[in-house]
Coordinates of C-alpha atoms and ligand atoms in Angstrom, one line a residue:
M173 CA 0.0 0.0 0.0
H174 CA 1.2 3.5 -0.8
L175 CA 0.0 7.1 0.1
L176 CA 0.0 9.0 -3.2
S177 CA -3.0 11.3 -3.5
L178 CA -5.7 10.1 -1.0
K179 CA -7.8 8.7 -3.9
E180 CA -6.4 5.2 -3.0
W181 CA -7.4 5.5 0.7
D182 CA -11.0 5.0 1.7
G183 CA -12.8 7.0 4.5
D184 CA -12.3 4.2 7.1
L185 CA -8.6 4.0 6.5
I186 CA -8.2 7.8 6.7
K187 CA -10.2 7.9 10.0
S188 CA -8.2 5.0 11.5
V189 CA -4.9 6.9 10.7
I190 CA -6.3 10.1 12.2
D191 CA -7.4 8.3 15.4
K192 CA -4.0 6.7 15.7
A193 CA -2.2 10.0 15.2
I194 CA -4.2 11.6 18.0
Y195 CA -3.5 8.5 20.2
I196 CA 0.2 8.6 19.5
K197 CA 0.3 12.4 20.3
N198 CA -1.2 11.7 23.7
H199 CA 0.7 8.4 24.5
Q200 CA 4.2 9.1 23.1
D201 CA 5.8 6.9 25.7
E202 CA 4.1 3.8 24.2
F203 CA 5.8 4.5 20.8
H204 CA 9.5 4.5 21.4
D205 CA 10.7 1.6 19.2
P206 CA 8.0 0.0 17.0
L207 CA 10.1 0.8 13.9
K208 CA 13.5 -0.3 15.4
F209 CA 15.9 -1.3 12.5
K210 CA 13.5 0.2 9.9
S211 CA 14.8 2.8 7.4
L212 CA 13.0 5.6 5.7
A213 CA 14.4 7.2 2.6
M214 CA 13.4 10.8 2.2
L215 CA 13.9 12.0 -1.4
F216 CA 13.6 15.8 -2.1
Q217 CA 13.5 17.6 -5.4
K218 CA 12.0 20.7 -3.8
T219 CA 12.5 22.6 -0.5
S220 CA 10.9 21.7 2.7
T221 CA 10.9 22.4 6.4
R222 CA 7.9 20.6 7.9
T223 CA 7.8 17.5 5.7
R224 CA 11.5 16.8 6.2
V225 CA 11.5 17.6 10.0
S226 CA 8.3 15.6 10.8
F227 CA 9.3 12.5 8.9
E228 CA 12.9 12.5 10.1
V229 CA 12.1 13.2 13.7
G230 CA 9.1 10.9 13.6
M231 CA 11.1 8.0 12.3
T232 CA 13.8 8.6 14.9
Q233 CA 11.2 8.8 17.7
L234 CA 9.7 5.5 16.5
G235 CA 13.1 3.9 16.8
G236 CA 14.0 3.8 13.2
H237 CA 16.4 5.7 10.9
A238 CA 15.6 8.4 8.3
L239 CA 17.9 9.0 5.3
Y240 CA 17.8 12.4 3.5
I241 CA 18.5 12.2 -0.2
D242 CA 18.7 15.5 -2.2
W243 CA 17.6 14.7 -5.8
K244 CA 20.3 17.0 -7.3
D245 CA 23.2 15.5 -5.2
S246 CA 22.2 11.9 -5.9
N247 CA 22.2 9.9 -9.1
F248 CA 18.4 10.3 -9.4
T249 CA 19.3 13.5 -11.2
L250 CA 21.0 11.7 -14.1
A251 CA 19.6 8.1 -14.2
D252 CA 16.3 6.5 -14.9
I253 CA 14.1 7.0 -11.9
R254 CA 12.7 3.4 -12.3
D255 CA 16.2 1.9 -12.0
E256 CA 17.2 4.1 -9.1
V257 CA 14.1 3.3 -7.1
R258 CA 14.5 -0.5 -7.8
Y259 CA 17.9 -0.2 -6.1
L260 CA 16.8 2.1 -3.3
S261 CA 13.8 0.0 -2.3
R262 CA 16.0 -3.0 -1.8
N263 CA 17.8 -1.1 1.0
V264 CA 15.0 0.7 2.9
D265 CA 11.6 -0.1 4.3
L266 CA 9.7 3.0 3.2
I267 CA 10.2 5.9 0.8
M268 CA 8.8 9.4 1.2
A269 CA 9.3 11.6 -1.9
R270 CA 8.7 15.3 -2.6
L271 CA 9.0 15.4 -6.3
L272 CA 8.0 18.1 -8.9
T273 CA 5.5 15.9 -10.7
Y274 CA 2.9 13.3 -9.8
K275 CA 4.0 11.4 -12.9
D276 CA 7.3 10.8 -11.3
V277 CA 5.7 9.9 -7.9
L278 CA 3.7 7.2 -9.8
L279 CA 6.9 5.9 -11.5
L280 CA 8.5 5.7 -8.1
A281 CA 5.6 3.8 -6.6
N282 CA 5.2 1.5 -9.6
H283 CA 8.8 0.4 -9.4
S284 CA 9.3 0.3 -5.6
K285 CA 9.3 -2.9 -3.6
V286 CA 8.3 -0.8 -0.5
P287 CA 5.5 1.7 0.3
V288 CA 5.9 5.1 -1.2
I289 CA 4.5 8.3 0.4
N290 CA 3.9 11.4 -1.7
G291 CA 5.4 14.3 0.3
C292 CA 3.8 16.9 -2.0
C293 CA 3.9 17.2 -5.7
E294 CA 2.3 19.7 -8.1
T295 CA -1.2 18.0 -7.8
Y296 CA -1.5 16.5 -4.3
H297 CA -0.4 16.9 -0.7
P298 CA -2.0 14.0 1.1
C299 CA 0.3 14.1 4.2
Q300 CA -0.8 17.7 4.9
I301 CA -4.5 16.9 4.7
L302 CA -4.3 13.9 7.0
T303 CA -2.6 16.3 9.5
D304 CA -5.3 18.9 8.9
L305 CA -8.1 16.4 9.4
M306 CA -6.4 15.3 12.6
T307 CA -6.2 18.9 13.8
I308 CA -9.9 19.5 13.1
Q309 CA -10.9 16.2 14.9
E310 CA -8.8 17.2 17.9
K311 CA -10.7 20.5 18.2
T312 CA -14.2 19.2 17.5
G313 CA -14.1 15.5 18.4
R314 CA -15.4 14.7 15.0
L315 CA -15.1 15.3 11.2
E316 CA -18.6 14.6 10.0
D317 CA -20.6 17.8 9.3
V318 CA -17.8 20.1 10.4
N319 CA -17.8 23.2 8.1
V320 CA -14.5 24.2 6.6
V321 CA -13.8 27.1 4.2
Y322 CA -10.7 26.8 2.0
T323 CA -9.7 30.3 0.7
G324 CA -7.0 30.7 -1.9
V325 CA -5.8 29.3 -5.1
H326 CA -7.2 25.9 -6.1
N327 CA -3.9 23.9 -5.8
N328 CA -2.4 20.6 -4.7
V329 CA -3.4 21.2 -1.0
C330 CA -7.0 22.1 -2.2
N331 CA -7.2 18.9 -4.3
S332 CA -6.2 16.6 -1.4
F333 CA -8.6 18.5 0.9
I334 CA -11.5 17.9 -1.5
L335 CA -10.6 14.2 -1.7
G336 CA -10.3 13.9 2.1
A337 CA -13.4 15.9 2.9
D338 CA -15.6 13.9 0.5
K339 CA -14.4 10.6 2.1
V340 CA -14.9 11.6 5.8
G341 CA -18.1 13.5 5.6
L342 CA -16.8 17.0 6.2
N343 CA -18.4 20.0 4.5
L344 CA -15.9 22.0 2.5
T345 CA -16.6 25.4 0.9
L346 CA -14.1 26.7 -1.7
V347 CA -13.4 30.4 -2.2
T348 CA -11.0 29.8 -5.0
P349 CA -11.2 32.3 -7.8
D350 CA -8.1 30.9 -9.5
V351 CA -6.8 27.4 -10.3
H352 CA -3.1 26.6 -10.5
T353 CA -3.1 24.9 -13.9
P354 CA -0.5 22.2 -13.1
A355 CA -2.8 21.1 -10.2
V356 CA -5.8 20.5 -12.4
D357 CA -7.3 17.0 -11.9
E358 CA -10.6 16.4 -13.8
E359 CA -11.6 13.7 -11.3
V360 CA -11.3 16.1 -8.4
M361 CA -13.2 18.8 -10.4
E362 CA -16.0 16.3 -10.9
I363 CA -16.2 15.7 -7.1
V364 CA -16.5 19.5 -6.7
K365 CA -19.5 19.4 -9.1
E366 CA -21.2 16.2 -7.8
S367 CA -20.5 16.0 -4.0
P368 CA -23.2 17.5 -1.8
R369 CA -20.4 18.2 0.7
I370 CA -18.4 20.4 -1.5
S371 CA -19.6 23.9 -2.6
K372 CA -18.1 27.1 -4.0
K373 CA -18.6 30.7 -2.9
D374 CA -17.3 34.0 -4.3
N375 CA -17.3 36.0 -1.1
L376 CA -15.0 35.1 1.8
K377 CA -16.7 37.3 4.3
E378 CA -20.0 35.6 3.7
A379 CA -18.5 32.1 3.6
V380 CA -16.8 32.4 7.0
Q381 CA -20.0 33.2 8.8
E382 CA -21.0 29.5 9.0
A383 CA -17.5 28.1 9.1
D384 CA -16.0 26.2 12.0
F385 CA -12.5 26.5 10.4
V386 CA -11.1 28.7 7.7
Y387 CA -8.0 27.5 5.9
T388 CA -5.6 29.1 3.5
D389 CA -2.3 28.3 1.7
S390 CA 0.3 30.2 -0.3
W391 CA -1.1 31.8 -3.5
V392 CA 2.1 30.8 -5.3
D393 CA 3.7 27.4 -5.1
M394 CA 7.1 27.1 -3.3
E395 CA 9.2 26.6 -6.4
Y396 CA 7.9 29.8 -8.0
F397 CA 7.6 32.2 -5.0
L398 CA 11.1 33.8 -5.3
D399 CA 11.5 33.1 -9.1
P400 CA 11.9 36.4 -11.0
A401 CA 10.5 34.7 -14.2
Y402 CA 7.3 34.2 -12.3
E403 CA 6.9 37.8 -11.1
K404 CA 4.2 38.8 -13.6
E405 CA 2.1 35.8 -12.7
K406 CA 2.7 36.4 -9.0
Q407 CA 1.4 40.0 -9.3
R408 CA -1.7 38.8 -11.3
R409 CA -2.5 36.4 -8.5
V410 CA -2.0 38.9 -5.8
D411 CA -4.4 41.3 -7.6
L412 CA -7.0 38.6 -8.0
M413 CA -6.6 36.9 -4.6
T414 CA -6.4 39.9 -2.3
P415 CA -10.2 39.8 -1.5
C416 CA -9.6 36.2 -0.3
Q417 CA -7.0 37.2 2.3
I418 CA -7.6 36.0 5.9
N419 CA -7.7 39.4 7.7
K420 CA -9.6 41.1 10.5
E421 CA -12.2 42.6 8.1
N422 CA -13.0 39.3 6.3
M423 CA -13.2 37.4 9.6
E424 CA -15.5 39.9 11.3
G425 CA -18.5 38.0 12.9
S426 CA -16.9 34.6 12.4
H427 CA -16.1 32.1 15.2
A428 CA -13.9 30.0 12.9
F429 CA -10.5 28.6 13.8
I430 CA -7.8 29.7 11.5
M431 CA -5.5 27.2 9.7
H432 CA -2.6 27.4 7.3
D433 CA -0.3 24.6 6.2
M434 CA 2.8 26.8 6.2
P435 CA 5.2 28.2 5.0
I436 CA 3.3 31.5 5.5
H437 CA 3.6 34.5 3.2
E438 CA 2.5 37.3 5.6
G439 CA 0.6 40.1 4.0
Y440 CA -0.4 37.9 1.1
E441 CA -2.8 35.1 2.0
I442 CA -3.0 36.1 5.7
T443 CA -2.1 39.0 7.9
R444 CA 0.2 38.9 11.0
E445 CA -2.8 39.8 13.2
M446 CA -4.6 36.7 12.1
I447 CA -1.5 34.5 12.4
E448 CA -1.2 35.6 16.1
S449 CA -5.0 35.6 16.8
D450 CA -6.5 33.5 19.6
K451 CA -8.3 31.6 16.9
S452 CA -5.2 30.6 15.1
L453 CA -4.3 26.9 15.1
I454 CA -1.4 27.3 12.8
F455 CA 1.4 26.2 15.1
E456 CA -0.6 23.3 16.6
Q457 CA -1.5 22.2 13.1
S458 CA 2.2 22.3 12.0
E459 CA 3.2 20.4 15.1
N460 CA 0.7 17.7 14.2
R461 CA 2.6 16.9 11.1
L462 CA 4.9 14.9 13.4
H463 CA 2.2 12.8 15.0
A464 CA 0.3 12.3 11.7
Q465 CA 3.5 11.2 9.9
K466 CA 4.2 8.7 12.6
A467 CA 0.7 7.2 12.1
V468 CA 1.1 7.1 8.3
M469 CA 4.5 5.2 8.6
L470 CA 3.1 2.8 11.2
K471 CA 0.1 2.1 9.0
L472 CA 2.2 1.5 5.8
L473 CA 4.5 -0.8 7.7
N474 CA 1.5 -2.8 9.0
Y475 CA 1.9 -2.0 12.7
F476 CA -1.9 -1.5 13.0
Ligands
CP906 N1 3.3 22.3 4.7 C1 4.5 21.8 4.3 O1 4.5 20.8 3.5 O2 5.6 22.4 4.7 P1 7.0 22.3 4.1 O3 6.9 22.7 2.6 O4 7.9 23.1 4.8 O5 7.4 20.8 4.1

């Protein structure tokens, strides 16, 4: 079994991993060495803070070993990915990969002898959404019929949120005036059209009035944010997306908790005041990557 987009996981599996993640967080002493002598390869083609830290620390705390492989400093950069992973998966028990394209994530999974975890590609970010669902369940005690507003660009995080919400019975309202073209997935767009749990709204201020949680993400993917060649597109997005910013005015009258998967671009998708507000769960949410990643690794290695 792999974790690639969330399409391949059903609602019961998602819920069991979330329950386990919450249990692990509250009973860390019981989880010192279940993965003793196990190795996790972490392959990165893009930058990361949380994904790297949570998997590496998580594996260490579970008694195993995590191995960081930078794509450009390894022979993944010059050889056929299929051959490299056939070698790699004969030496490790689990692979987590943050690659530029889902096509390469699939190649990796299809030629690996061991489970592969998608650590975020251009189309999906399943590890993030499992963490976010965990954070929501921690706060509310449930997922069913919880109302979440996702405001921002329809991107990889949004795709995985739609897939997760539809499977666990959470109501998701999208305030997404723009779609990041590389993230377009027709199957996910069909879910948006057909699922009674997924809706779209134009006005953030209106949408947040009924929300239990409001969630945002960067308007520009990490690999483009500081790229001068992307400056014109970045400005177009800023102009279009500014009404979707989480700020005091848009949140007036709302009781919603505030979520952001990080890294944060202050003054773009969210203001400093909202990052620091009493309703912000952002740092609890980012801490939960650790607990959720532990549950994912234990599940994929058949420990529950
Ligand atoms: N949210 C997230 O995936 O963070 P990093 O990009 O820092 O790993």
